[in-house]
Tab-separated table of C-alpha atoms and ligand atoms in Angstrom:
chain	number	residue	atom	x	y	z
Z	1	MET	CA	0.589	-15.930	-11.976
Z	2	ILE	CA	-1.409	-13.390	-9.922
Z	3	THR	CA	-0.016	-9.806	-9.424
Z	4	ALA	CA	-1.392	-7.373	-6.624
Z	5	LEU	CA	-0.714	-3.748	-6.436
Z	6	ALA	CA	-0.764	-2.902	-2.629
Z	7	GLY	CA	-0.413	-0.059	-0.075
Z	8	GLY	CA	-0.562	-0.921	3.619
Z	9	VAL	CA	-3.440	-2.111	5.995
Z	10	GLY	CA	-6.429	-2.479	3.801
Z	11	ALA	CA	-4.377	-4.264	0.939
Z	12	ALA	CA	-2.699	-6.544	3.535
Z	13	ARG	CA	-6.056	-7.599	5.215
Z	14	PHE	CA	-7.264	-8.493	1.684
Z	15	LEU	CA	-4.354	-10.434	0.764
Z	16	THR	CA	-4.781	-12.621	3.888
Z	17	GLY	CA	-7.969	-13.747	2.158
Z	18	LEU	CA	-6.486	-14.327	-1.178
Z	19	VAL	CA	-3.714	-16.538	-0.149
Z	20	LYS	CA	-6.380	-18.904	1.325
Z	21	LEU	CA	-7.471	-19.458	-2.322
Z	22	VAL	CA	-4.219	-19.262	-4.370
Z	23	ASP	CA	-0.819	-20.726	-3.936
Z	24	GLU	CA	1.605	-18.085	-2.485
Z	25	LYS	CA	4.152	-19.178	-5.157
Z	26	ASP	CA	1.799	-17.879	-7.787
Z	27	LEU	CA	1.398	-14.467	-6.148
Z	28	SER	CA	3.595	-11.314	-6.610
Z	29	VAL	CA	2.758	-8.202	-4.639
Z	30	ILE	CA	4.026	-4.896	-5.676
Z	31	VAL	CA	4.075	-2.481	-2.884
Z	32	ASN	CA	3.904	1.171	-2.489
Z	33	THR	CA	7.418	2.665	-1.088
Z	34	GLY	CA	6.304	6.284	-1.127
Z	35	ASP	CA	5.541	6.146	2.605
Z	36	ASP	CA	9.265	5.206	3.207
Z	37	ILE	CA	10.947	7.278	5.789
Z	38	GLU	CA	14.298	7.660	7.571
Z	39	LEU	CA	14.217	8.244	11.198
Z	40	PHE	CA	17.124	7.805	13.615
Z	41	GLY	CA	19.262	7.067	10.434
Z	42	LEU	CA	17.057	3.845	9.766
Z	43	HIS	CA	15.174	3.211	6.415
Z	44	ILE	CA	11.662	2.476	7.484
Z	45	SER	CA	9.539	0.960	4.829
Z	46	PRO	CA	5.788	1.021	6.409
Z	47	ASP	CA	3.894	-0.680	3.495
Z	48	LEU	CA	6.338	-3.333	2.814
Z	49	ASP	CA	6.597	-4.129	6.579
Z	50	ILE	CA	2.732	-4.169	6.997
Z	51	VAL	CA	2.312	-6.639	4.115
Z	52	THR	CA	5.196	-8.939	5.215
Z	53	TYR	CA	3.987	-8.824	8.985
Z	54	THR	CA	0.279	-9.391	7.940
Z	55	LEU	CA	1.007	-12.291	5.735
Z	56	ALA	CA	3.565	-13.826	8.294
Z	57	GLY	CA	0.750	-13.822	10.809
Z	58	VAL	CA	2.829	-11.530	13.245
Z	59	VAL	CA	1.187	-8.175	12.660
Z	60	ASP	CA	-0.577	-6.221	15.302
Z	61	GLU	CA	-4.204	-6.845	13.829
Z	62	GLU	CA	-6.033	-4.233	15.901
Z	63	LYS	CA	-3.594	-1.443	14.659
Z	64	GLY	CA	-2.807	-3.153	11.149
Z	65	TRP	CA	0.936	-2.290	11.484
Z	66	GLY	CA	3.980	-3.353	13.740
Z	67	PHE	CA	4.542	-6.683	15.427
Z	68	LYS	CA	1.700	-8.108	17.690
Z	69	GLY	CA	2.634	-7.787	21.330
Z	70	ASP	CA	5.702	-5.551	20.612
Z	71	THR	CA	7.219	-3.176	23.388
Z	72	PHE	CA	8.516	0.315	22.962
Z	73	GLN	CA	11.323	0.612	25.564
Z	74	CYS	CA	13.812	1.661	22.816
Z	75	LEU	CA	11.461	4.460	21.702
Z	76	GLU	CA	10.718	5.418	25.199
Z	77	THR	CA	14.413	5.781	26.011
Z	78	LEU	CA	15.023	7.606	22.708
Z	79	LYS	CA	12.335	10.056	23.706
Z	80	LYS	CA	13.967	10.662	27.031
Z	81	MET	CA	16.989	11.809	25.254
Z	82	GLY	CA	14.910	14.088	23.087
Z	83	GLY	CA	14.435	11.838	20.019
Z	84	GLU	CA	11.385	12.088	17.829
Z	85	SER	CA	8.786	9.569	19.107
Z	86	TRP	CA	5.663	10.506	16.965
Z	87	PHE	CA	6.186	7.380	14.716
Z	88	ALA	CA	5.782	4.287	17.101
Z	89	LEU	CA	8.666	1.978	16.471
Z	90	GLY	CA	8.498	-1.205	18.560
Z	91	ASP	CA	11.375	-2.946	19.827
Z	92	ARG	CA	10.963	-6.039	17.391
Z	93	ASP	CA	10.097	-3.621	14.477
Z	94	LEU	CA	13.352	-1.905	15.037
Z	95	ALA	CA	15.135	-5.050	14.209
Z	96	THR	CA	13.600	-4.974	10.759
Z	97	HIS	CA	14.757	-1.274	10.339
Z	98	ILE	CA	18.261	-2.045	11.555
Z	99	PHE	CA	18.479	-5.198	9.477
Z	100	ARG	CA	17.182	-3.308	6.136
Z	101	THR	CA	19.447	-0.374	6.744
Z	102	SER	CA	22.527	-2.386	7.399
Z	103	LEU	CA	22.160	-4.217	4.211
Z	104	LEU	CA	21.097	-0.977	2.148
Z	105	ASN	CA	24.329	0.417	3.484
Z	106	ARG	CA	26.256	-2.468	2.098
Z	107	GLY	CA	24.791	-1.667	-1.297
Z	108	TRP	CA	21.843	-4.059	-1.334
Z	109	LYS	CA	18.779	-3.070	-3.373
Z	110	LEU	CA	15.627	-2.587	-1.342
Z	111	SER	CA	14.213	-5.510	-3.414
Z	112	GLU	CA	16.942	-7.661	-2.422
Z	113	VAL	CA	16.575	-6.799	1.279
Z	114	THR	CA	12.751	-7.358	1.044
Z	115	ALA	CA	13.281	-10.995	-0.444
Z	116	LYS	CA	15.759	-11.648	2.413
Z	117	ILE	CA	13.206	-10.440	5.052
Z	118	THR	CA	10.212	-12.128	3.475
Z	119	GLY	CA	12.273	-15.255	3.264
Z	120	ALA	CA	13.147	-14.950	6.919
Z	121	PHE	CA	9.578	-15.010	7.681
Z	122	GLY	CA	8.932	-18.047	5.790
Z	123	LEU	CA	6.815	-16.467	3.053
Z	124	ASP	CA	6.580	-17.951	-0.507
Z	125	VAL	CA	4.740	-14.815	-1.787
Z	126	ARG	CA	7.103	-12.507	-3.724
Z	127	ILE	CA	6.816	-9.056	-2.190
Z	128	LEU	CA	8.312	-6.480	-4.408
Z	129	PRO	CA	8.956	-2.766	-3.699
Z	130	MET	CA	7.641	-0.695	-6.638
Z	131	THR	CA	11.100	0.811	-6.974
Z	132	ASP	CA	14.601	0.388	-5.539
Z	133	ASP	CA	15.001	3.989	-6.060
Z	134	LYS	CA	14.353	7.249	-4.040
Z	135	PHE	CA	10.579	7.901	-4.005
Z	136	GLU	CA	8.906	10.071	-1.445
Z	137	THR	CA	5.130	11.094	-1.198
Z	138	ARG	CA	4.991	14.623	0.142
Z	139	ILE	CA	1.645	16.399	1.071
Z	140	ILE	CA	1.437	20.156	0.378
Z	141	THR	CA	-0.572	22.064	2.888
Z	142	ALA	CA	-0.630	25.825	3.890
Z	143	GLU	CA	2.258	25.005	6.292
Z	144	GLY	CA	4.312	23.870	3.309
Z	145	SER	CA	5.544	20.413	2.185
Z	146	VAL	CA	5.520	17.436	4.498
Z	147	HIS	CA	6.449	13.852	4.267
Z	148	PHE	CA	3.287	11.742	3.977
Z	149	GLU	CA	3.860	10.055	7.497
Z	150	GLU	CA	4.286	13.536	9.041
Z	151	TYR	CA	1.044	14.627	7.440
Z	152	PHE	CA	-0.902	11.322	8.477
Z	153	VAL	CA	0.794	10.370	11.726
Z	154	ARG	CA	2.522	13.261	13.368
Z	155	ASN	CA	-0.123	16.027	12.340
Z	156	GLY	CA	-3.042	13.632	12.292
Z	157	SER	CA	-4.148	14.426	8.886
Z	158	ARG	CA	-5.065	17.831	10.466
Z	159	ASP	CA	-4.348	20.241	7.542
Z	160	ASP	CA	-6.155	20.678	4.218
Z	161	VAL	CA	-4.454	19.014	1.430
Z	162	LEU	CA	-3.428	21.602	-1.292
Z	163	ASP	CA	-1.372	19.186	-3.457
Z	164	VAL	CA	0.485	15.842	-3.401
Z	165	GLU	CA	4.097	15.598	-4.607
Z	166	PHE	CA	5.832	12.320	-5.650
Z	167	PHE	CA	9.561	13.317	-5.144
Z	168	GLY	CA	11.688	11.143	-7.377
Z	169	ALA	CA	8.892	9.898	-9.614
Z	170	ASP	CA	10.614	11.272	-12.712
Z	171	THR	CA	13.817	9.202	-11.911
Z	172	ALA	CA	12.546	6.262	-10.117
Z	173	LYS	CA	12.815	2.932	-12.024
Z	174	PRO	CA	10.590	-0.181	-11.348
Z	175	ALA	CA	12.347	-2.808	-9.160
Z	176	VAL	CA	13.613	-5.865	-10.929
Z	177	GLY	CA	10.586	-8.097	-11.608
Z	178	VAL	CA	7.890	-5.387	-11.375
Z	179	LEU	CA	7.039	-4.984	-14.951
Z	180	GLU	CA	7.355	-8.585	-15.662
Z	181	ALA	CA	4.948	-9.285	-12.834
Z	182	ILE	CA	2.407	-7.227	-14.559
Z	183	MET	CA	3.140	-8.419	-18.124
Z	184	ASP	CA	3.293	-12.129	-17.226
Z	185	ALA	CA	0.113	-12.165	-14.908
Z	186	GLU	CA	-3.229	-13.670	-15.771
Z	187	LEU	CA	-4.701	-11.535	-13.225
Z	188	VAL	CA	-3.624	-8.117	-11.726
Z	189	ILE	CA	-5.645	-7.123	-8.690
Z	190	VAL	CA	-5.514	-3.319	-7.482
Z	191	CYS	CA	-5.904	-3.781	-3.589
Z	192	PRO	CA	-8.244	-1.436	-1.581
Z	193	SER	CA	-5.575	1.101	-0.816
Z	194	ASN	CA	-5.328	4.731	-0.926
Z	195	PRO	CA	-5.894	5.441	-4.808
Z	196	VAL	CA	-3.568	8.515	-4.743
Z	197	VAL	CA	-0.721	7.918	-2.346
Z	198	SER	CA	-0.542	4.100	-2.203
Z	199	ILE	CA	-1.722	3.064	-5.713
Z	200	GLY	CA	-1.187	6.272	-7.395
Z	201	THR	CA	2.495	6.055	-6.454
Z	202	ILE	CA	2.817	2.629	-8.035
Z	203	LEU	CA	1.268	3.823	-11.164
Z	204	ALA	CA	3.556	6.738	-11.207
Z	205	VAL	CA	6.738	4.684	-11.496
Z	206	ASP	CA	8.164	4.715	-15.052
Z	207	GLY	CA	6.515	2.053	-17.239
Z	208	VAL	CA	3.916	0.561	-14.775
Z	209	ARG	CA	1.006	2.311	-16.229
Z	210	ASP	CA	2.013	1.220	-19.715
Z	211	ALA	CA	2.427	-2.330	-18.564
Z	212	LEU	CA	-1.100	-2.259	-16.919
Z	213	ARG	CA	-2.458	-1.146	-20.471
Z	214	HIS	CA	-0.703	-3.734	-22.435
Z	215	THR	CA	-0.686	-6.936	-20.209
Z	216	GLU	CA	-2.930	-9.714	-21.284
Z	217	ALA	CA	-3.980	-10.016	-17.602
Z	218	ARG	CA	-7.456	-9.329	-16.371
Z	219	LYS	CA	-7.379	-6.254	-14.342
Z	220	VAL	CA	-9.582	-5.949	-11.189
Z	221	ALA	CA	-9.707	-3.345	-8.626
Z	222	ILE	CA	-11.373	-3.391	-5.230
Z	223	THR	CA	-12.829	-0.121	-4.192
Z	224	PRO	CA	-11.043	1.559	-1.165
Z	225	ILE	CA	-14.077	4.031	-0.754
Z	226	VAL	CA	-17.406	2.836	0.618
Z	227	ALA	CA	-20.162	5.311	1.194
Z	228	GLY	CA	-17.962	8.263	0.483
Z	229	ALA	CA	-15.349	7.372	2.960
Z	230	PRO	CA	-12.181	5.378	3.127
Z	231	ILE	CA	-12.152	2.408	5.608
Z	232	LYS	CA	-8.751	3.676	7.121
Z	233	GLY	CA	-6.469	6.507	6.330
Z	234	PRO	CA	-6.652	9.911	4.826
Z	235	ALA	CA	-8.006	9.064	1.285
Z	236	ASP	CA	-10.946	11.376	1.602
Z	237	LYS	CA	-8.799	14.371	2.716
Z	238	ILE	CA	-6.437	13.769	-0.092
Z	239	MET	CA	-9.126	13.232	-2.759
Z	240	TRP	CA	-11.002	16.091	-1.606
Z	241	GLY	CA	-7.760	18.218	-1.492
Z	242	LEU	CA	-7.090	17.334	-5.174
Z	243	GLY	CA	-10.704	18.370	-6.288
Z	244	LEU	CA	-11.799	14.576	-6.684
Z	245	GLU	CA	-14.998	13.446	-5.649
Z	246	VAL	CA	-14.579	11.171	-2.672
Z	247	SER	CA	-16.483	8.242	-4.262
Z	248	ALA	CA	-16.030	4.683	-5.690
Z	249	PHE	CA	-16.704	6.311	-8.978
Z	250	ALA	CA	-13.935	8.678	-8.674
Z	251	VAL	CA	-11.389	5.837	-7.863
Z	252	ALA	CA	-12.707	3.828	-10.856
Z	253	LYS	CA	-12.113	6.844	-13.073
Z	254	LEU	CA	-8.576	7.163	-11.920
Z	255	TYR	CA	-7.791	3.542	-12.907
Z	256	ALA	CA	-10.056	3.542	-16.103
Z	257	ASP	CA	-7.286	3.745	-18.567
Z	258	PHE	CA	-6.241	0.066	-17.732
Z	259	LEU	CA	-8.952	-1.381	-15.605
Z	260	ASP	CA	-11.353	-4.272	-16.702
Z	261	ILE	CA	-13.462	-4.828	-13.668
Z	262	PHE	CA	-14.236	-2.739	-10.499
Z	263	VAL	CA	-15.588	-4.514	-7.347
Z	264	LEU	CA	-17.991	-2.011	-5.775
Z	265	ASP	CA	-19.344	-2.264	-2.281
Z	266	ALA	CA	-23.125	-3.189	-1.998
Z	267	VAL	CA	-23.954	0.101	-0.272
Z	268	ASP	CA	-22.725	1.986	-3.405
Z	269	ALA	CA	-24.590	-0.274	-5.844
Z	270	ALA	CA	-26.352	2.938	-7.217
Z	271	GLU	CA	-23.105	3.962	-8.683
Z	272	LYS	CA	-22.746	0.823	-10.966
Z	273	SER	CA	-24.059	2.198	-14.124
Z	274	ARG	CA	-22.080	5.378	-13.899
Z	275	ILE	CA	-18.870	3.374	-13.375
Z	276	GLU	CA	-19.990	0.905	-16.382
Z	277	ARG	CA	-20.162	3.952	-18.453
Z	278	LEU	CA	-16.515	4.237	-18.119
Z	279	GLY	CA	-16.151	0.992	-20.021
Z	280	ILE	CA	-15.504	-0.942	-16.908
Z	281	GLU	CA	-17.434	-4.144	-15.851
Z	282	VAL	CA	-18.741	-3.747	-12.275
Z	283	LYS	CA	-19.179	-6.657	-9.586
Z	284	VAL	CA	-21.167	-5.494	-6.434
Z	285	ALA	CA	-19.888	-7.490	-3.281
Z	286	ASN	CA	-19.354	-6.994	0.496
Z	287	THR	CA	-15.939	-5.144	0.437
Z	288	LEU	CA	-15.969	-4.526	4.270
Z	289	MET	CA	-13.361	-7.258	5.770
Z	290	LYS	CA	-14.434	-7.840	9.206
Z	291	SER	CA	-13.498	-11.566	9.483
Z	292	LEU	CA	-11.322	-13.776	7.507
Z	293	GLU	CA	-14.467	-15.308	5.758
Z	294	ASP	CA	-15.140	-11.843	4.481
Z	295	LYS	CA	-11.536	-11.646	3.220
Z	296	VAL	CA	-11.871	-14.976	1.637
Z	297	ALA	CA	-15.279	-14.084	0.055
Z	298	LEU	CA	-14.180	-10.970	-1.301
Z	299	ALA	CA	-11.042	-12.743	-2.907
Z	300	ARG	CA	-13.281	-15.279	-4.507
Z	301	VAL	CA	-15.304	-12.399	-5.997
Z	302	VAL	CA	-12.087	-10.948	-7.479
Z	303	LEU	CA	-10.738	-14.345	-8.786
Z	304	GLY	CA	-14.230	-14.761	-10.480
Z	305	ASN	CA	-15.040	-18.034	-8.844
S	401	FO1	N1	0.362	4.457	11.779
S	401	FO1	C1	0.051	5.356	12.867
S	401	FO1	O1	-0.988	5.931	12.685
S	401	FO1	N2	0.893	5.595	13.852
S	401	FO1	C2	2.153	5.184	14.025
S	401	FO1	O2	2.770	5.452	15.022
S	401	FO1	C3	2.547	4.314	13.057
S	401	FO1	C4	3.911	3.731	13.138
S	401	FO1	C5	4.299	2.605	12.360
S	401	FO1	C6	5.521	2.068	12.456
S	401	FO1	C7	5.814	1.049	11.381
S	401	FO1	C8	5.137	0.845	10.275
S	401	FO1	O3	5.432	-0.150	9.564
S	401	FO1	C9	3.821	1.404	10.278
S	401	FO1	C10	3.432	2.343	11.188
S	401	FO1	N3	2.097	3.092	10.901
S	401	FO1	C11	1.802	4.046	11.893
S	401	FO1	C12	1.352	2.770	9.780
S	401	FO1	C13	1.671	3.857	8.634
S	401	FO1	O4	1.555	5.002	9.120
S	401	FO1	C14	0.536	3.788	7.713
S	401	FO1	O5	-0.442	2.788	8.021
S	401	FO1	C15	1.137	3.464	6.223
S	401	FO1	O6	2.249	4.266	5.943
S	401	FO1	C16	-0.119	3.805	5.298
S	401	FO1	O7	-0.288	2.595	4.583
């Protein structure tokens, strides 16, 4: 069994390469739910949907989220009525949020809803929310505390990050199957996602870090930082705000208590020995995924073959 820890776009892109090399039935993906947000009374799970739509081949590849070719008539009408339209919810995308919310309102767990949705998209991969409980990533700025999506999308990552808060981390339990997926795996892959607000959130769920320290699995992380910058998203602003060096080394250090292997981008090869001194084996590879071949080649490096 292979288990991946995933955030949104970067992770999903890597996974499309991985599933070309492994049987989807052998793959479990534990996904961040700290970005989940309620809008118009609907429960939206951005990272679960990004991973699902991407693996189902229906994602808007250019944006990395939402449905390819989606329309936004509902959102435009909501906007006319004075509704919030800063988070672009497409007409087909809304079906997912309406369906998810209707089942949650009937008492379904988020993990049960997710299994229903991934099944509807014909996916054999097991996609697991990190928790079925409330867990909200909030960014602290001089303006106060804002939801991650408000910080990232509505405010365009404009403000300096003073701190990051995981609201609910002290009570959130791992969703059914999460700890087993880590303990029973031969390989655990930490996808190239934001180390603080996408992977750090998963690590903050009760028991996950312990499971990663104790599993027999080989644990491999792919750097989300190349040449001092993230490929996508606000990882630099968030790491900088937390006083972390914005580097591959700083990410490796965040995972050092459980990690075996770190896949470093070729442009950062100079950081290899520094990361090795953390007791982590380093593989140098091209981690920029411009084509499917790139994604498959990177997955081959991670699989070690
Ligand atoms: N990202 C944006 O930058 N702008 C958006 O309007 C936006 C809408 C959106 C709707 C559904 C969804 O699943 C994701 C969406 N995202 C949008 C992506 C999201 O903000 C981030 O990519 C993830 O939360 C970070 O992994």
